[in-house]
mmCIF file of C-alpha atoms and ligand atoms in Angstrom:
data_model
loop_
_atom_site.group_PDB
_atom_site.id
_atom_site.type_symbol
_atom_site.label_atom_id
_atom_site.label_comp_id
_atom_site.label_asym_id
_atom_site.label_seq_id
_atom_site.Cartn_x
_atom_site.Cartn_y
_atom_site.Cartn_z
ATOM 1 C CA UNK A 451 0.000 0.000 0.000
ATOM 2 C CA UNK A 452 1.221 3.437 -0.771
ATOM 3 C CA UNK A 453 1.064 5.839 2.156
ATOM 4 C CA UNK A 454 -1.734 6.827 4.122
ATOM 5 C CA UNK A 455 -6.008 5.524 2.369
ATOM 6 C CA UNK A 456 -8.971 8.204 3.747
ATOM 7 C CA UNK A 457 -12.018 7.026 4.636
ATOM 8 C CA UNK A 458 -15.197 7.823 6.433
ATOM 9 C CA UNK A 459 -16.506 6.096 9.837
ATOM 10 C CA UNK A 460 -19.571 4.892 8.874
ATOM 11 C CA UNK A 461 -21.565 5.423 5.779
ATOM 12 C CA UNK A 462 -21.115 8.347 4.083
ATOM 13 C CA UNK A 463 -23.964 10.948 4.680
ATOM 14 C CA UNK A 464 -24.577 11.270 0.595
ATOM 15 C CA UNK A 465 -25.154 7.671 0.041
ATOM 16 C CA UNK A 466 -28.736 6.653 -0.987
ATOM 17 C CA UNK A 467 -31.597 6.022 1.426
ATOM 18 C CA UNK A 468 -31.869 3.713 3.467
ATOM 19 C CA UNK A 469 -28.342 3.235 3.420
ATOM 20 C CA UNK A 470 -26.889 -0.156 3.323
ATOM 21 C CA UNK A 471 -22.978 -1.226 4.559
ATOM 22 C CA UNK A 472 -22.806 -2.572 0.646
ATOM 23 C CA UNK A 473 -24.318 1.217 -0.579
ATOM 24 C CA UNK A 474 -21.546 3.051 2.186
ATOM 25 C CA UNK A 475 -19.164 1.418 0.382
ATOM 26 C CA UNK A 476 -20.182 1.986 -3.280
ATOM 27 C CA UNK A 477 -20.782 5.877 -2.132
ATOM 28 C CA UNK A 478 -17.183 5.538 -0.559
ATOM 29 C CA UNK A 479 -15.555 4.532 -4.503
ATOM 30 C CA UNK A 480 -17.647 6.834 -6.260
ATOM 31 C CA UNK A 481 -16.074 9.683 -4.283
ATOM 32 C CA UNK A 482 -12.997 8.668 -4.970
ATOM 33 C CA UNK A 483 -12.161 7.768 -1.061
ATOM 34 C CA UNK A 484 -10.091 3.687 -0.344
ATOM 35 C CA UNK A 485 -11.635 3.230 3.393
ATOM 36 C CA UNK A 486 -14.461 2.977 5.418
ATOM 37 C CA UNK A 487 -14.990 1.544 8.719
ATOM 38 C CA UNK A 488 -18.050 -0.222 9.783
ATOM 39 C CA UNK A 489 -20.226 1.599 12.179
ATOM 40 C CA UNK A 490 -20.917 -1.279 14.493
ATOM 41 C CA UNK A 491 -20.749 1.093 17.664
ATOM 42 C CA UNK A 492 -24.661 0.058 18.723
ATOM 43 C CA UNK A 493 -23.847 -3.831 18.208
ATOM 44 C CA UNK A 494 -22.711 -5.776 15.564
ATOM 45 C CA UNK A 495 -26.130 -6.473 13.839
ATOM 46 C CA UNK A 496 -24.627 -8.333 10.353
ATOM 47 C CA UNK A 497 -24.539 -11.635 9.585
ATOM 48 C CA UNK A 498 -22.300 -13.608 7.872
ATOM 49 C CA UNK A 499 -23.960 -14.287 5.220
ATOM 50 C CA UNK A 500 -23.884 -10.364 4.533
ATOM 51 C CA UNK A 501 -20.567 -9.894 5.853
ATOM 52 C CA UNK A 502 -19.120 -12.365 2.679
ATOM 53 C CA UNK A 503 -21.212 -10.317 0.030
ATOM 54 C CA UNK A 504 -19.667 -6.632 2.287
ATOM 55 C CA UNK A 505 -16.329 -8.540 1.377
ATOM 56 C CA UNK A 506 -17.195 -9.342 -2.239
ATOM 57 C CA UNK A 507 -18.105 -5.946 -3.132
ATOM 58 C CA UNK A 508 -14.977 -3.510 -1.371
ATOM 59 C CA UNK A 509 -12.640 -6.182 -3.133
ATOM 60 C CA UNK A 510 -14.408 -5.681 -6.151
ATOM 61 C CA UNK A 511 -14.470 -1.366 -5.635
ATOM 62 C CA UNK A 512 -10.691 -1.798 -3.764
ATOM 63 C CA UNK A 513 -12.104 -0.171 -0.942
ATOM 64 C CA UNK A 514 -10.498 -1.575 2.738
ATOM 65 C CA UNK A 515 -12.757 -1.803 5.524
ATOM 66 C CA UNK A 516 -12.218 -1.423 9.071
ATOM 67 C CA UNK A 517 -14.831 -2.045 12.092
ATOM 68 C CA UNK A 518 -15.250 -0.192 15.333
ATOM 69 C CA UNK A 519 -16.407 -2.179 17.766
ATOM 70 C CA UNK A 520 -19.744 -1.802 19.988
ATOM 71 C CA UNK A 521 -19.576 1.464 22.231
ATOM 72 C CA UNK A 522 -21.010 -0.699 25.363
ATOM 73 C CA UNK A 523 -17.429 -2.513 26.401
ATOM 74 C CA UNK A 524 -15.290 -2.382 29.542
ATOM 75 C CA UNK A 525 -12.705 -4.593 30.168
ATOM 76 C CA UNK A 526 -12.267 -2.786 33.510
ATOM 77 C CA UNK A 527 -15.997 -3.715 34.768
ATOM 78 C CA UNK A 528 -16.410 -4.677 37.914
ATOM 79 C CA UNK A 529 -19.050 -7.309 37.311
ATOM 80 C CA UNK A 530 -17.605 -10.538 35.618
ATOM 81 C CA UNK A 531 -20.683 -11.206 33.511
ATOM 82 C CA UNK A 532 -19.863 -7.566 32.089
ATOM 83 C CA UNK A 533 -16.211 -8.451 31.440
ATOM 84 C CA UNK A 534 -17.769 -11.764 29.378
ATOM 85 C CA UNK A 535 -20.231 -9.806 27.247
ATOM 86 C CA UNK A 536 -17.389 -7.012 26.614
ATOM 87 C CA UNK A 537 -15.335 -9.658 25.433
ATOM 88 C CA UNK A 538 -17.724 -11.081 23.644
ATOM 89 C CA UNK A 539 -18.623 -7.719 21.913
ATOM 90 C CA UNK A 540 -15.199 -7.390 20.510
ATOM 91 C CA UNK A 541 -15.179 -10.860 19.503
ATOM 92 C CA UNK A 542 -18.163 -10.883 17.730
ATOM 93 C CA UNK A 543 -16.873 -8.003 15.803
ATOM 94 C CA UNK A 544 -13.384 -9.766 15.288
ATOM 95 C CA UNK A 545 -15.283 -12.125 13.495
ATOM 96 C CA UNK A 546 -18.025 -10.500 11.622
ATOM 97 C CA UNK A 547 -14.879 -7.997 10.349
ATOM 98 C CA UNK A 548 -12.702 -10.727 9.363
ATOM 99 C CA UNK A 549 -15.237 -12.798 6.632
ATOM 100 C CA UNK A 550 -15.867 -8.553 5.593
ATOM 101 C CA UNK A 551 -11.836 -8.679 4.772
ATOM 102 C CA UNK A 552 -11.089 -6.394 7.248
ATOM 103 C CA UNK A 553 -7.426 -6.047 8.574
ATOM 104 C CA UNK A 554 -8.430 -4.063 11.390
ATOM 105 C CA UNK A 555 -11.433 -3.310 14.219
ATOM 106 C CA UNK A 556 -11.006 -0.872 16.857
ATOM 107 C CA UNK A 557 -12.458 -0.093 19.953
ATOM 108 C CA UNK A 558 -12.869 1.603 23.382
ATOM 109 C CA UNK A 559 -11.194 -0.606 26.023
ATOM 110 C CA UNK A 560 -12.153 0.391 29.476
ATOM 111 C CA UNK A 561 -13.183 3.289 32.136
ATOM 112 C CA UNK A 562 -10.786 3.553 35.212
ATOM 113 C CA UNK A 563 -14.158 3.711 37.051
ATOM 114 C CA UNK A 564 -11.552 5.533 39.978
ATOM 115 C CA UNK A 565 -8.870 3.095 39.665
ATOM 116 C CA UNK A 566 -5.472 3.779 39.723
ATOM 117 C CA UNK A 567 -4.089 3.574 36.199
ATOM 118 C CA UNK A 568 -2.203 1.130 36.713
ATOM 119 C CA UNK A 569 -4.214 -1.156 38.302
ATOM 120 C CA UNK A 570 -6.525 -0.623 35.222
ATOM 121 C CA UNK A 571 -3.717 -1.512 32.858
ATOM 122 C CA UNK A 572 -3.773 -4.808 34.327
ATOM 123 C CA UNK A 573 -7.244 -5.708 34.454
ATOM 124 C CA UNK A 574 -7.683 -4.322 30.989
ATOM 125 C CA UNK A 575 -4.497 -6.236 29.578
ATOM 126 C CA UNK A 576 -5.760 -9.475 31.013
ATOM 127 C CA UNK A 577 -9.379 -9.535 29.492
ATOM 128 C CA UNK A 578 -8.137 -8.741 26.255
ATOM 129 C CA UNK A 579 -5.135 -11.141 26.534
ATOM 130 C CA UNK A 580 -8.377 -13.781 26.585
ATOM 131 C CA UNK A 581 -9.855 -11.882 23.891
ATOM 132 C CA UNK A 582 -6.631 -12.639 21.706
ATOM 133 C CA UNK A 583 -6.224 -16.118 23.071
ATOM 134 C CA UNK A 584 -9.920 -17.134 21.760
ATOM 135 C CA UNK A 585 -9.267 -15.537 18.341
ATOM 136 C CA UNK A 586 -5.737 -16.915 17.988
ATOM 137 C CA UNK A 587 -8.172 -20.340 18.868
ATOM 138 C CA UNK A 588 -10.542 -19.568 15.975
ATOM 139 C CA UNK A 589 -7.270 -18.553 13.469
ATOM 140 C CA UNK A 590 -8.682 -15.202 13.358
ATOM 141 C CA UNK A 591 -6.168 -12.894 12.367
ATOM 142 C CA UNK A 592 -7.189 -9.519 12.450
ATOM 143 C CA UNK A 593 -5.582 -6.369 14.123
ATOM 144 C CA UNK A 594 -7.466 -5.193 17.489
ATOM 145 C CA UNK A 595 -6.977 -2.163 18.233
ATOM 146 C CA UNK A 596 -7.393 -0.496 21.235
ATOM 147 C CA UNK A 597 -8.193 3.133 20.704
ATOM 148 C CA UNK A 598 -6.632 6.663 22.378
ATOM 149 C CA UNK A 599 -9.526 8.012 23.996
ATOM 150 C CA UNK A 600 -10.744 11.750 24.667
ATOM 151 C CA UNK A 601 -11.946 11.763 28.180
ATOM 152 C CA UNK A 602 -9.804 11.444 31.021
ATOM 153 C CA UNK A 603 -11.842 9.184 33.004
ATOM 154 C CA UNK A 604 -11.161 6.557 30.069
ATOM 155 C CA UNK A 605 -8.635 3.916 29.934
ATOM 156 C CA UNK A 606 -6.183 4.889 26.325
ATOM 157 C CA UNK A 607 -3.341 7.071 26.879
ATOM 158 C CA UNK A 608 -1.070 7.234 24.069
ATOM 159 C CA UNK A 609 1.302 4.654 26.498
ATOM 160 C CA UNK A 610 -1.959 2.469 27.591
ATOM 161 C CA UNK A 611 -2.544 1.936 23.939
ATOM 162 C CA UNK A 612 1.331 2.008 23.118
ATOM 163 C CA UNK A 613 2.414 -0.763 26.376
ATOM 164 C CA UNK A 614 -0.878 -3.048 25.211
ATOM 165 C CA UNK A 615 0.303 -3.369 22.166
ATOM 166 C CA UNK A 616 3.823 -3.950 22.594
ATOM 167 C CA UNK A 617 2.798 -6.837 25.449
ATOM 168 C CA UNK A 618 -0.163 -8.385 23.573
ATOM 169 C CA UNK A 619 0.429 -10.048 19.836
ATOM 170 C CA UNK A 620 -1.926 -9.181 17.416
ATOM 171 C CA UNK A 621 -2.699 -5.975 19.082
ATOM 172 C CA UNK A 622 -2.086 -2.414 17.820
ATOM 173 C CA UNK A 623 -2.361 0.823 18.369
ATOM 174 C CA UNK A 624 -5.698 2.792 17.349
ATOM 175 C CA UNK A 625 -4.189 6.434 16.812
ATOM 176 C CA UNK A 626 -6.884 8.820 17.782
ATOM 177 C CA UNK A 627 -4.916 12.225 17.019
ATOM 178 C CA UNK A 628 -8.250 14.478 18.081
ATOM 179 C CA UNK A 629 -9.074 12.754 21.253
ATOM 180 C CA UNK A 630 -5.276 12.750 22.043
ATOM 181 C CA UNK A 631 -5.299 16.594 21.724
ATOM 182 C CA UNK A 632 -8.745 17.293 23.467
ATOM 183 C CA UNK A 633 -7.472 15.098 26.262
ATOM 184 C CA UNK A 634 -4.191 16.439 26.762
ATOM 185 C CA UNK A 635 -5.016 20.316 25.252
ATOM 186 C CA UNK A 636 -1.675 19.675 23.799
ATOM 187 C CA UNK A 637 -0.371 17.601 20.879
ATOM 188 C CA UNK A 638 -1.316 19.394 18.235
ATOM 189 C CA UNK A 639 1.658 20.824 16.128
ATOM 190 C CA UNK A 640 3.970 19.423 14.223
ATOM 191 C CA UNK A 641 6.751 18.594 16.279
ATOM 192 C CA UNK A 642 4.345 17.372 18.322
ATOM 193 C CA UNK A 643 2.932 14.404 15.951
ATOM 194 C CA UNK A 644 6.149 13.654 14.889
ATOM 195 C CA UNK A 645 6.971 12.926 18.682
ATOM 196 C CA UNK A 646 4.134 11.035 18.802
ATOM 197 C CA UNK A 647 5.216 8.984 15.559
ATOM 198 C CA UNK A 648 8.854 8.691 17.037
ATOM 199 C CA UNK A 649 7.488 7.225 20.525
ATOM 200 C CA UNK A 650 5.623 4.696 18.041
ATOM 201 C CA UNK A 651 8.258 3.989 16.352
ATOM 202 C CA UNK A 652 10.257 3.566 19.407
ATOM 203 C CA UNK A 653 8.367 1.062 21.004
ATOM 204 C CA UNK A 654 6.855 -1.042 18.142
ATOM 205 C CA UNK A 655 8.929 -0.557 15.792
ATOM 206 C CA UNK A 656 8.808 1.211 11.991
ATOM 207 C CA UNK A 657 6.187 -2.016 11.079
ATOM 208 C CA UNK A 658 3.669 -0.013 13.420
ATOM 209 C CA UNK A 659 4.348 3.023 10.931
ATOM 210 C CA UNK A 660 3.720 0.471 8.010
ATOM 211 C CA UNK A 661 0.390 -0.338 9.668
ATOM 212 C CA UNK A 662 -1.306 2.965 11.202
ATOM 213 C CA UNK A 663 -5.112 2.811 11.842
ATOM 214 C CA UNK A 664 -5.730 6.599 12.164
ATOM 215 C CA UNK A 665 -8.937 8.416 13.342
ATOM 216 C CA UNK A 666 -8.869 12.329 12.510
ATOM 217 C CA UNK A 667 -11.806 14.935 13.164
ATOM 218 C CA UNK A 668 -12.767 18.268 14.292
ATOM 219 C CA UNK A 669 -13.132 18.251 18.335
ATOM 220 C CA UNK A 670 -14.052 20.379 21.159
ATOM 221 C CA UNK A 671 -12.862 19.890 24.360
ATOM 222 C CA UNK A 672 -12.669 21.292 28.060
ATOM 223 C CA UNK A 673 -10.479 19.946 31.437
ATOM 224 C CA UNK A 674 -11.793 17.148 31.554
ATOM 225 C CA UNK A 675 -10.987 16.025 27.410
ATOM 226 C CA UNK A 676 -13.196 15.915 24.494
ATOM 227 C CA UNK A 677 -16.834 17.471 24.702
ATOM 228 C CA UNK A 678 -18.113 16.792 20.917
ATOM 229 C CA UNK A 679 -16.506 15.714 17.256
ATOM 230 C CA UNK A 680 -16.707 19.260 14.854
ATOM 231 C CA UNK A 681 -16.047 19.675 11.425
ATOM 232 C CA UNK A 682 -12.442 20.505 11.336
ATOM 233 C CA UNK A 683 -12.676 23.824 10.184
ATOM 234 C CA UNK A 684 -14.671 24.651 12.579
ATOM 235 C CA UNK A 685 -12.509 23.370 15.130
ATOM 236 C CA UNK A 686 -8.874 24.247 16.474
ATOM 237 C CA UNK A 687 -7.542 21.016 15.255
ATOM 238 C CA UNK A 688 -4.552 21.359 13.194
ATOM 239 C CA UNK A 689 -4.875 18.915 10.269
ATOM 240 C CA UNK A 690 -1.973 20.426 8.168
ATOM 241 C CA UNK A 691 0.735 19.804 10.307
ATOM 242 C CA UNK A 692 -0.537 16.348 11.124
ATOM 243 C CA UNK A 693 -0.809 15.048 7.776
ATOM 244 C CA UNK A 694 2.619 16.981 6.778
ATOM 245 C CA UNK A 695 4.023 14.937 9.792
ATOM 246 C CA UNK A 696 2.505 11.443 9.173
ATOM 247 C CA UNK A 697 3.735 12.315 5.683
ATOM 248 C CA UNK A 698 7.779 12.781 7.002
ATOM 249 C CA UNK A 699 7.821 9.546 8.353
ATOM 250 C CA UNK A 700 6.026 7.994 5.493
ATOM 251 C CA UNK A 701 3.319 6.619 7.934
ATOM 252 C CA UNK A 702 1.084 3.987 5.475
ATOM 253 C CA UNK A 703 -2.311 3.000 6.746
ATOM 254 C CA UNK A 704 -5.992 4.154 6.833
ATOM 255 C CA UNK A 705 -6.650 7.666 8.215
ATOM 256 C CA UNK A 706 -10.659 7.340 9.001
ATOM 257 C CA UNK A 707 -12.708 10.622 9.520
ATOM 258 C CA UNK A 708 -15.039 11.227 12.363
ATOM 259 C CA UNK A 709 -16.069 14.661 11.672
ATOM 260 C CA UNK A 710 -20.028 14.780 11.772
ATOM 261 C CA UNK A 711 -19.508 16.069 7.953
ATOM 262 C CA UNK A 712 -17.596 12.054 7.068
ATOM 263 C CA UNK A 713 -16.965 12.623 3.687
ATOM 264 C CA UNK A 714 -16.570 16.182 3.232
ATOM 265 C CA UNK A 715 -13.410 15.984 5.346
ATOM 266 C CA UNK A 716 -12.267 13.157 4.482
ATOM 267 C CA UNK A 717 -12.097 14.316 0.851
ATOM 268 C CA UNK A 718 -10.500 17.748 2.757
ATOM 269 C CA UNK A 719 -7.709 15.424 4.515
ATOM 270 C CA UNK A 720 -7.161 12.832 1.392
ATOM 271 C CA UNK A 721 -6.724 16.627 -1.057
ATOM 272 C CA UNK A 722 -4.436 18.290 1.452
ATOM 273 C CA UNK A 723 -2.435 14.948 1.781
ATOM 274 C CA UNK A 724 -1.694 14.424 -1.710
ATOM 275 C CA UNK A 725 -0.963 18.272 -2.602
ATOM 276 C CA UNK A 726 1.653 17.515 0.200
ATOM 277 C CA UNK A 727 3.104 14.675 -1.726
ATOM 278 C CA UNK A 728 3.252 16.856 -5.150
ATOM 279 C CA UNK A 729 4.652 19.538 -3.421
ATOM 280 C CA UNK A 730 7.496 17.190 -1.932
HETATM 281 ZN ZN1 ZN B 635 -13.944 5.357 18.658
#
């Protein structure tokens, strides 16, 4: 793959009604995006049956697909039956992701529900080690991806997400530049993302680089992290210097956009990307 694919999470908003996965990813090609990433935040409602003919027709348009996985997960719950169904949540998307062709499904891991972070980090790292162990089991291979999360009572610093993947096989980072800045109300210049890449780099390794699974919008945000997603022009959120950074150390992958607009910035990200390659 050459450098960094844009796509929209979800369906894109311009795609005929009722929209269908198989129409999301027809509107997808005919904008001239290579991504999407299945919505299945309120539960993973296909089947396989629809997940092969999903597959059949983004091989046919050579459009990837990603999945996010079900909002309603916490490895960090206190009650063991919600542990089971968290896991099971991500499983279920694991699978339903992998006959779509997939590489990759992200998700949000855990709340620290007042635990130290640390003590989180374990918990969290030992119900998704099981998560891994039952899809090595099945000879899934897919990428899971925990993601960097907005608000600071949510498990997914950039090191959560960084140490998780370094300890667990088969798991990798899911980069979530905005939530990183509304969280921290930092990281968001260029020397900034390129320390961000570096630490990447550092601890998994340039393959990491090879194999990015981006998420980019607009975002408002207060002490305690992200509020809302915005459009990103109507947001603070400095695009430019992220793509001209992701671009410097030739980071490949699929950037996906979460601005409420989908498509119309992730046409805005996939221009201002390639007029930075011409004008390299
Ligand atoms: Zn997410």
């Amino acid at each position: 793959m050459a450098g960094l694919i844009f796509g929209t999470g979800g369906v894109p908003h311009s795609t005929k009604l009722p929209p269908s996965t198989i129409d999301g990813i027809e509107r997808v090609a005919e904008l001239g995006l290579g991504c999407m990433e299945m919505e299945f935040v309120q539960g993973v409602r296909m089947g396989e049956v629809m997940a092969v003919r999903v597959g059949e027709t983004a091989t046919r348009l050579g459009i990837k697909l990603t999945a996010h996985a079900p909002y309603f997960i916490n490895l960090n719950a206190r009650e063991p039956e919600k542990i089971r169904a968290s896991q099971a949540r991500l499983l279920q998307t694991a699978r339903i992701a992998s006959i779509c062709g997939a590489e990759s499904i992200i998700f949000h891991p855990a709340f620290y529900l007042g635990d130290p972070p640390e003590e989180a980090y374990n918990v969290v790292k030992k119900h998704l080690a099981e998560v891994m162990h039952q899809l090595n089991q099945e000879s899934i291979r897919i990428w899971i991806r925990p993601e960097i999360m907005g608000k600071v009572t949510q498990f997914g610093t950039l090191e959560e997400i960084l140490n998780l993947s370094q300890e667990l096989k088969g798991v990798a980072p899911g980069i979530d530049f905005s939530h990183w800045h509304a969280r921290t109300g930092k990281s968001n210049s260029y020397p900034e993302f390129t320390s961000i890449l570096e630490q990447v780099k550092k601890q998994l390794g340039r393959a990491a680089l090879d194999n990015m699974h981006i998420h980019v919008s607009g975002i408002t945000y207060g002490k305690q992290g992200e509020k809302k997603h915005l459009n990103l022009k109507e947001s603070d959120f400095q695009y430019i210097e992220l793509l001209k950074a992701l671009k410097d150390f030739e980071a490949k992958g699929v950037v996906i956009c979460e601005s409420p607009n989908l498509e119309e910035d992730a046409l805005l990200l996939q221009t201002t990307y390639s007029s930075l390659l011409k004008a390299a």
